[in-house]
């Protein structure tokens, strides 16, 4: 086997996987706390891309720095969505949240098309052409920075959940809702906070991806599917698990690229997805 | 004026009505027991008083104020704590984090530290295990944790739902002693128990529930002497 | 019965045994009248479009009917069966591609292609659903798994050369098409075909809903464990309803590809198609035979109106669907049909009060 090709594919897999990871973290958080599969996650990722693209056009600041701004936008939007829409359909089965998040996703995509048109846009950081090599393989510096940013964001989120009152409250609600209420926690607010953080991670993942992928209104879809795979693989609800699973998904995609040509590489990921969804212990699905 | 006053409380789950007019009251520095068979509606009563299950009719007054339609988190913030059935510890959080959750409404770090210290004084076992996940504690330790967590908020009243369930006899003893300590501190205690003998031992008064209604009430000694209570709950 | 507060017929559950003990002649009569009037109006509109409609209108109506009927097929599984699929594009695409491949590549009649597509889709639906049911994947996860299956098909088909890879398949138009080619020179013929398809789907839906099979579905939907306990073979019932839904959807795929004379992986398998199919039913009312058709008609009409009066951007359509589905999720869980039923009940109550006084 061609050693260079293997390093290239798997190394690339890890770099891309970290972006899947940070997106998956948000999905897993929302699921773990609110118990809702957020079908608008992909659209949020896409909006994050556009926020960074737009601000980069305007300010020429570093896109990875601007991803933080995108995350802040995500915080606000996520809070609003949960508070105004999703909270109102909780407790009536899964169909309500499913419909509402699908609807939100459609609206976001439509808005992006109206505002930005469907022409692909791209973001190029100042170091866009720089590369570095690992053994025989060569990678762009942009992808490395994207990975570092994803790791940093995930660690920060992890610390918020571990060390702050907000994080403790979020974990408490996810572990025992009634007991959390008896501690004086407003579950609706905590849900909104969790969705806010989840959306922030989606926006951040999108912001980071803006430098890696063409920015289009439908760009969030494939990223969302990858993060679904990772979130489910990581055990739905675990932050570290979701991030690690994101890397695994990236690696699987890299391995797929070695074995299969062109777009067929994603088949490996989907096969993994279906396998994981089907074979997880029943407990994971019965919430 | 009683600390807690429940009048003609009705509540249920969805279409199912579980409580059909429950009335009871608890004074400060008083332990009141609620006895009843499985499914009588004891836990539902506590959850409804706490605002977790919505009230469909009747009133709940706490400290002289009407809290009937207050959502659960606001009831808790007024100083009415509950140790729910099955303890309700946060299993993937450490013992100390669980305790901190009890005082989450208290912003001052110093106050929290002081309360933690008191909790560890009350149950030194918890201090030894402060870094351990609550889910890995024994049943008895979890119960102690749940009670301490409720006290971390410095409530004026605690409701305990079957605190002795699954505890070894020696621990049951400790647990009831703790309840007396809580009363000494001036709190009102509403105690739901299957362990009727022990519960009546520490209580001042008691209520007996059947099918969502109070069928008997009075001073603990009087309830203990009642023929049907002796037959049904004391096994004599 | 004298007061209006007693004996309210339970319209919320479709379970047998909850049939009102004392049916009210007044209201069920009203109900039937309304249904008859609605049906007659619908028929009138259908005929009017055929007779007087422009080619543009005819085309819109044809597609609205086809997708409405496919939505009806979705509703058999997604509504009656409670299996919320976001992957019906898989079945639609199988129908379209099988037909197009056999017809364009090998000259096989689309009617035979339809049969082949229907069988393939039913098998695919049965297998994938069996897996999901076997491993107790439900609700949002079921939606996710179905989305993944359809995506897999999209990726595979985009890479298979005989299927035209991402370029798709162009269906050749015969100079003198015959009925066997499922091609017509008169657009009204396609329209008639779409009407026929919609009628067939509606009838199948009603049959499914009213028979013992429908009763079992309703039991499974309500409480799987209870249904199993009372002797219903849950796995078989769910697999069967998805196979049926898939088969009917695939037939729609055949009609669509013969009408459009083109198919590619995006048109056939993209999640947008799956969402479109599901949402028309959700908006119209997934538990009622005419719901999905009504939803489809309403969505197409609204889209056209917005295109004419506001903006002809294709995003308008997406925006509209988004808003409508949120409203359905938030307020009208039974869609337009539910709104209609509530209105009817309200009229009934008014009438009753009026009669009683
Ligand atoms: N979440 C719920 N949903 C529906 N019904 C419930 C729920 N919780 C309790 N019930 C029903 O309400 C009734 C009273 O239950 P409750 O838990 O209050 O009884 P209890 O007196 O605490 O019994 P136990 O001694 O077994 O704890 C029971 O019939 C029970 O089935
Ligand atoms: Mg109980």
JSON list of C-alpha atoms in Angstrom, two decimals, chain A residues 31 37 39 84-85 88-89 92 94-96 98-100 102-104 106-107 109-111 113-114 221 224-225 228 232 236 261-267 270-271 273-274 277-279 282 284-287, chain C residues 78 82 84 86 131-132 134-141 143-145 147-149 151-152 155-156 158-159 165 225 271 275 279 282 286 311 313-316 318-319 321-323 325-326 328-330 333:
[
{"chain": "A", "resi": 31, "resn": "UNK", "atom": "CA", "xyz": [-29.82, 15.76, 22.99]},
{"chain": "A", "resi": 37, "resn": "UNK", "atom": "CA", "xyz": [-32.59, 15.67, 18.13]},
{"chain": "A", "resi": 39, "resn": "UNK", "atom": "CA", "xyz": [-32.64, 18.78, 12.91]},
{"chain": "A", "resi": 84, "resn": "UNK", "atom": "CA", "xyz": [-39.85, 30.67, 21.81]},
{"chain": "A", "resi": 85, "resn": "UNK", "atom": "CA", "xyz": [-40.41, 27.49, 19.81]},
{"chain": "A", "resi": 88, "resn": "UNK", "atom": "CA", "xyz": [-43.55, 24.99, 23.59]},
{"chain": "A", "resi": 89, "resn": "UNK", "atom": "CA", "xyz": [-43.70, 21.58, 21.96]},
{"chain": "A", "resi": 92, "resn": "UNK", "atom": "CA", "xyz": [-45.81, 15.74, 23.62]},
{"chain": "A", "resi": 94, "resn": "UNK", "atom": "CA", "xyz": [-40.78, 13.47, 19.62]},
{"chain": "A", "resi": 95, "resn": "UNK", "atom": "CA", "xyz": [-42.82, 14.60, 16.65]},
{"chain": "A", "resi": 96, "resn": "UNK", "atom": "CA", "xyz": [-43.32, 18.20, 17.83]},
{"chain": "A", "resi": 98, "resn": "UNK", "atom": "CA", "xyz": [-38.85, 17.11, 15.07]},
{"chain": "A", "resi": 99, "resn": "UNK", "atom": "CA", "xyz": [-41.29, 19.19, 13.02]},
{"chain": "A", "resi": 100, "resn": "UNK", "atom": "CA", "xyz": [-40.26, 22.45, 14.62]},
{"chain": "A", "resi": 102, "resn": "UNK", "atom": "CA", "xyz": [-37.03, 20.72, 10.55]},
{"chain": "A", "resi": 103, "resn": "UNK", "atom": "CA", "xyz": [-39.09, 23.85, 9.93]},
{"chain": "A", "resi": 104, "resn": "UNK", "atom": "CA", "xyz": [-36.43, 26.10, 11.46]},
{"chain": "A", "resi": 106, "resn": "UNK", "atom": "CA", "xyz": [-35.89, 25.12, 6.13]},
{"chain": "A", "resi": 107, "resn": "UNK", "atom": "CA", "xyz": [-36.39, 28.75, 7.10]},
{"chain": "A", "resi": 109, "resn": "UNK", "atom": "CA", "xyz": [-31.77, 27.73, 4.35]},
{"chain": "A", "resi": 110, "resn": "UNK", "atom": "CA", "xyz": [-34.34, 29.91, 2.60]},
{"chain": "A", "resi": 111, "resn": "UNK", "atom": "CA", "xyz": [-33.12, 33.04, 4.36]},
{"chain": "A", "resi": 113, "resn": "UNK", "atom": "CA", "xyz": [-30.61, 31.90, -0.20]},
{"chain": "A", "resi": 114, "resn": "UNK", "atom": "CA", "xyz": [-32.47, 35.19, -0.15]},
{"chain": "A", "resi": 221, "resn": "UNK", "atom": "CA", "xyz": [-26.37, 19.22, 5.37]},
{"chain": "A", "resi": 224, "resn": "UNK", "atom": "CA", "xyz": [-24.83, 17.77, 9.98]},
{"chain": "A", "resi": 225, "resn": "UNK", "atom": "CA", "xyz": [-25.04, 14.18, 8.87]},
{"chain": "A", "resi": 228, "resn": "UNK", "atom": "CA", "xyz": [-25.15, 13.09, 13.73]},
{"chain": "A", "resi": 232, "resn": "UNK", "atom": "CA", "xyz": [-24.65, 8.91, 18.09]},
{"chain": "A", "resi": 236, "resn": "UNK", "atom": "CA", "xyz": [-25.46, 10.96, 22.63]},
{"chain": "A", "resi": 261, "resn": "UNK", "atom": "CA", "xyz": [-13.21, 6.51, -5.20]},
{"chain": "A", "resi": 262, "resn": "UNK", "atom": "CA", "xyz": [-14.79, 9.95, -5.16]},
{"chain": "A", "resi": 263, "resn": "UNK", "atom": "CA", "xyz": [-17.92, 10.61, -3.16]},
{"chain": "A", "resi": 264, "resn": "UNK", "atom": "CA", "xyz": [-18.30, 6.92, -2.37]},
{"chain": "A", "resi": 265, "resn": "UNK", "atom": "CA", "xyz": [-16.06, 7.46, 0.63]},
{"chain": "A", "resi": 266, "resn": "UNK", "atom": "CA", "xyz": [-19.03, 8.80, 2.59]},
{"chain": "A", "resi": 267, "resn": "UNK", "atom": "CA", "xyz": [-20.65, 5.37, 2.25]},
{"chain": "A", "resi": 270, "resn": "UNK", "atom": "CA", "xyz": [-23.15, 6.05, 6.55]},
{"chain": "A", "resi": 271, "resn": "UNK", "atom": "CA", "xyz": [-22.59, 2.36, 6.99]},
{"chain": "A", "resi": 273, "resn": "UNK", "atom": "CA", "xyz": [-23.96, 5.40, 11.16]},
{"chain": "A", "resi": 274, "resn": "UNK", "atom": "CA", "xyz": [-26.61, 2.82, 10.45]},
{"chain": "A", "resi": 277, "resn": "UNK", "atom": "CA", "xyz": [-27.81, 3.51, 15.37]},
{"chain": "A", "resi": 278, "resn": "UNK", "atom": "CA", "xyz": [-29.00, -0.05, 15.13]},
{"chain": "A", "resi": 279, "resn": "UNK", "atom": "CA", "xyz": [-26.55, -1.73, 17.43]},
{"chain": "A", "resi": 282, "resn": "UNK", "atom": "CA", "xyz": [-31.59, -0.05, 23.64]},
{"chain": "A", "resi": 284, "resn": "UNK", "atom": "CA", "xyz": [-29.63, 4.99, 24.37]},
{"chain": "A", "resi": 285, "resn": "UNK", "atom": "CA", "xyz": [-32.77, 5.34, 22.32]},
{"chain": "A", "resi": 286, "resn": "UNK", "atom": "CA", "xyz": [-35.36, 5.12, 25.02]},
{"chain": "A", "resi": 287, "resn": "UNK", "atom": "CA", "xyz": [-35.51, 8.48, 26.59]},
{"chain": "C", "resi": 78, "resn": "UNK", "atom": "CA", "xyz": [-45.76, 8.20, 8.92]},
{"chain": "C", "resi": 82, "resn": "UNK", "atom": "CA", "xyz": [-46.36, 6.33, 13.48]},
{"chain": "C", "resi": 84, "resn": "UNK", "atom": "CA", "xyz": [-41.92, 9.22, 10.84]},
{"chain": "C", "resi": 86, "resn": "UNK", "atom": "CA", "xyz": [-37.36, 11.33, 6.43]},
{"chain": "C", "resi": 131, "resn": "UNK", "atom": "CA", "xyz": [-33.80, -3.61, 10.99]},
{"chain": "C", "resi": 132, "resn": "UNK", "atom": "CA", "xyz": [-35.08, -0.47, 12.70]},
{"chain": "C", "resi": 134, "resn": "UNK", "atom": "CA", "xyz": [-35.76, -5.15, 15.36]},
{"chain": "C", "resi": 135, "resn": "UNK", "atom": "CA", "xyz": [-33.39, -2.80, 17.18]},
{"chain": "C", "resi": 136, "resn": "UNK", "atom": "CA", "xyz": [-36.17, -0.63, 18.58]},
{"chain": "C", "resi": 137, "resn": "UNK", "atom": "CA", "xyz": [-35.15, 2.49, 16.71]},
{"chain": "C", "resi": 138, "resn": "UNK", "atom": "CA", "xyz": [-38.11, 4.89, 16.85]},
{"chain": "C", "resi": 139, "resn": "UNK", "atom": "CA", "xyz": [-39.10, 8.51, 16.74]},
{"chain": "C", "resi": 140, "resn": "UNK", "atom": "CA", "xyz": [-36.34, 10.93, 15.80]},
{"chain": "C", "resi": 141, "resn": "UNK", "atom": "CA", "xyz": [-33.86, 8.08, 15.40]},
{"chain": "C", "resi": 143, "resn": "UNK", "atom": "CA", "xyz": [-36.19, 9.61, 10.98]},
{"chain": "C", "resi": 144, "resn": "UNK", "atom": "CA", "xyz": [-32.40, 9.79, 11.12]},
{"chain": "C", "resi": 145, "resn": "UNK", "atom": "CA", "xyz": [-31.87, 6.21, 9.98]},
{"chain": "C", "resi": 147, "resn": "UNK", "atom": "CA", "xyz": [-32.44, 9.83, 6.11]},
{"chain": "C", "resi": 148, "resn": "UNK", "atom": "CA", "xyz": [-29.17, 7.91, 6.15]},
{"chain": "C", "resi": 149, "resn": "UNK", "atom": "CA", "xyz": [-30.53, 5.08, 3.95]},
{"chain": "C", "resi": 151, "resn": "UNK", "atom": "CA", "xyz": [-28.36, 9.37, 1.45]},
{"chain": "C", "resi": 152, "resn": "UNK", "atom": "CA", "xyz": [-26.57, 6.07, 0.91]},
{"chain": "C", "resi": 155, "resn": "UNK", "atom": "CA", "xyz": [-24.21, 8.44, -3.03]},
{"chain": "C", "resi": 156, "resn": "UNK", "atom": "CA", "xyz": [-24.29, 4.99, -4.64]},
{"chain": "C", "resi": 158, "resn": "UNK", "atom": "CA", "xyz": [-24.17, 9.11, -8.13]},
{"chain": "C", "resi": 159, "resn": "UNK", "atom": "CA", "xyz": [-21.29, 6.71, -8.67]},
{"chain": "C", "resi": 165, "resn": "UNK", "atom": "CA", "xyz": [-23.67, 8.92, -12.26]},
{"chain": "C", "resi": 225, "resn": "UNK", "atom": "CA", "xyz": [-46.01, -2.95, 24.39]},
{"chain": "C", "resi": 271, "resn": "UNK", "atom": "CA", "xyz": [-33.21, 14.92, 1.67]},
{"chain": "C", "resi": 275, "resn": "UNK", "atom": "CA", "xyz": [-38.75, 16.43, 3.57]},
{"chain": "C", "resi": 279, "resn": "UNK", "atom": "CA", "xyz": [-44.26, 17.90, 5.05]},
{"chain": "C", "resi": 282, "resn": "UNK", "atom": "CA", "xyz": [-47.98, 16.85, 7.93]},
{"chain": "C", "resi": 286, "resn": "UNK", "atom": "CA", "xyz": [-51.40, 12.66, 8.11]},
{"chain": "C", "resi": 311, "resn": "UNK", "atom": "CA", "xyz": [-40.63, 36.88, -5.27]},
{"chain": "C", "resi": 313, "resn": "UNK", "atom": "CA", "xyz": [-36.96, 32.86, -5.89]},
{"chain": "C", "resi": 314, "resn": "UNK", "atom": "CA", "xyz": [-37.00, 29.10, -5.37]},
{"chain": "C", "resi": 315, "resn": "UNK", "atom": "CA", "xyz": [-36.19, 29.84, -1.75]},
{"chain": "C", "resi": 316, "resn": "UNK", "atom": "CA", "xyz": [-39.76, 31.14, -1.36]},
{"chain": "C", "resi": 318, "resn": "UNK", "atom": "CA", "xyz": [-38.54, 26.45, 1.15]},
{"chain": "C", "resi": 319, "resn": "UNK", "atom": "CA", "xyz": [-39.44, 29.36, 3.40]},
{"chain": "C", "resi": 321, "resn": "UNK", "atom": "CA", "xyz": [-42.65, 24.96, 3.89]},
{"chain": "C", "resi": 322, "resn": "UNK", "atom": "CA", "xyz": [-40.55, 25.91, 6.88]},
{"chain": "C", "resi": 323, "resn": "UNK", "atom": "CA", "xyz": [-43.14, 28.28, 8.30]},
{"chain": "C", "resi": 325, "resn": "UNK", "atom": "CA", "xyz": [-44.29, 22.93, 9.25]},
{"chain": "C", "resi": 326, "resn": "UNK", "atom": "CA", "xyz": [-43.48, 24.93, 12.37]},
{"chain": "C", "resi": 328, "resn": "UNK", "atom": "CA", "xyz": [-48.18, 22.44, 12.16]},
{"chain": "C", "resi": 329, "resn": "UNK", "atom": "CA", "xyz": [-45.77, 21.26, 14.84]},
{"chain": "C", "resi": 330, "resn": "UNK", "atom": "CA", "xyz": [-46.70, 24.02, 17.24]},
{"chain": "C", "resi": 333, "resn": "UNK", "atom": "CA", "xyz": [-50.70, 18.68, 14.89]}
]
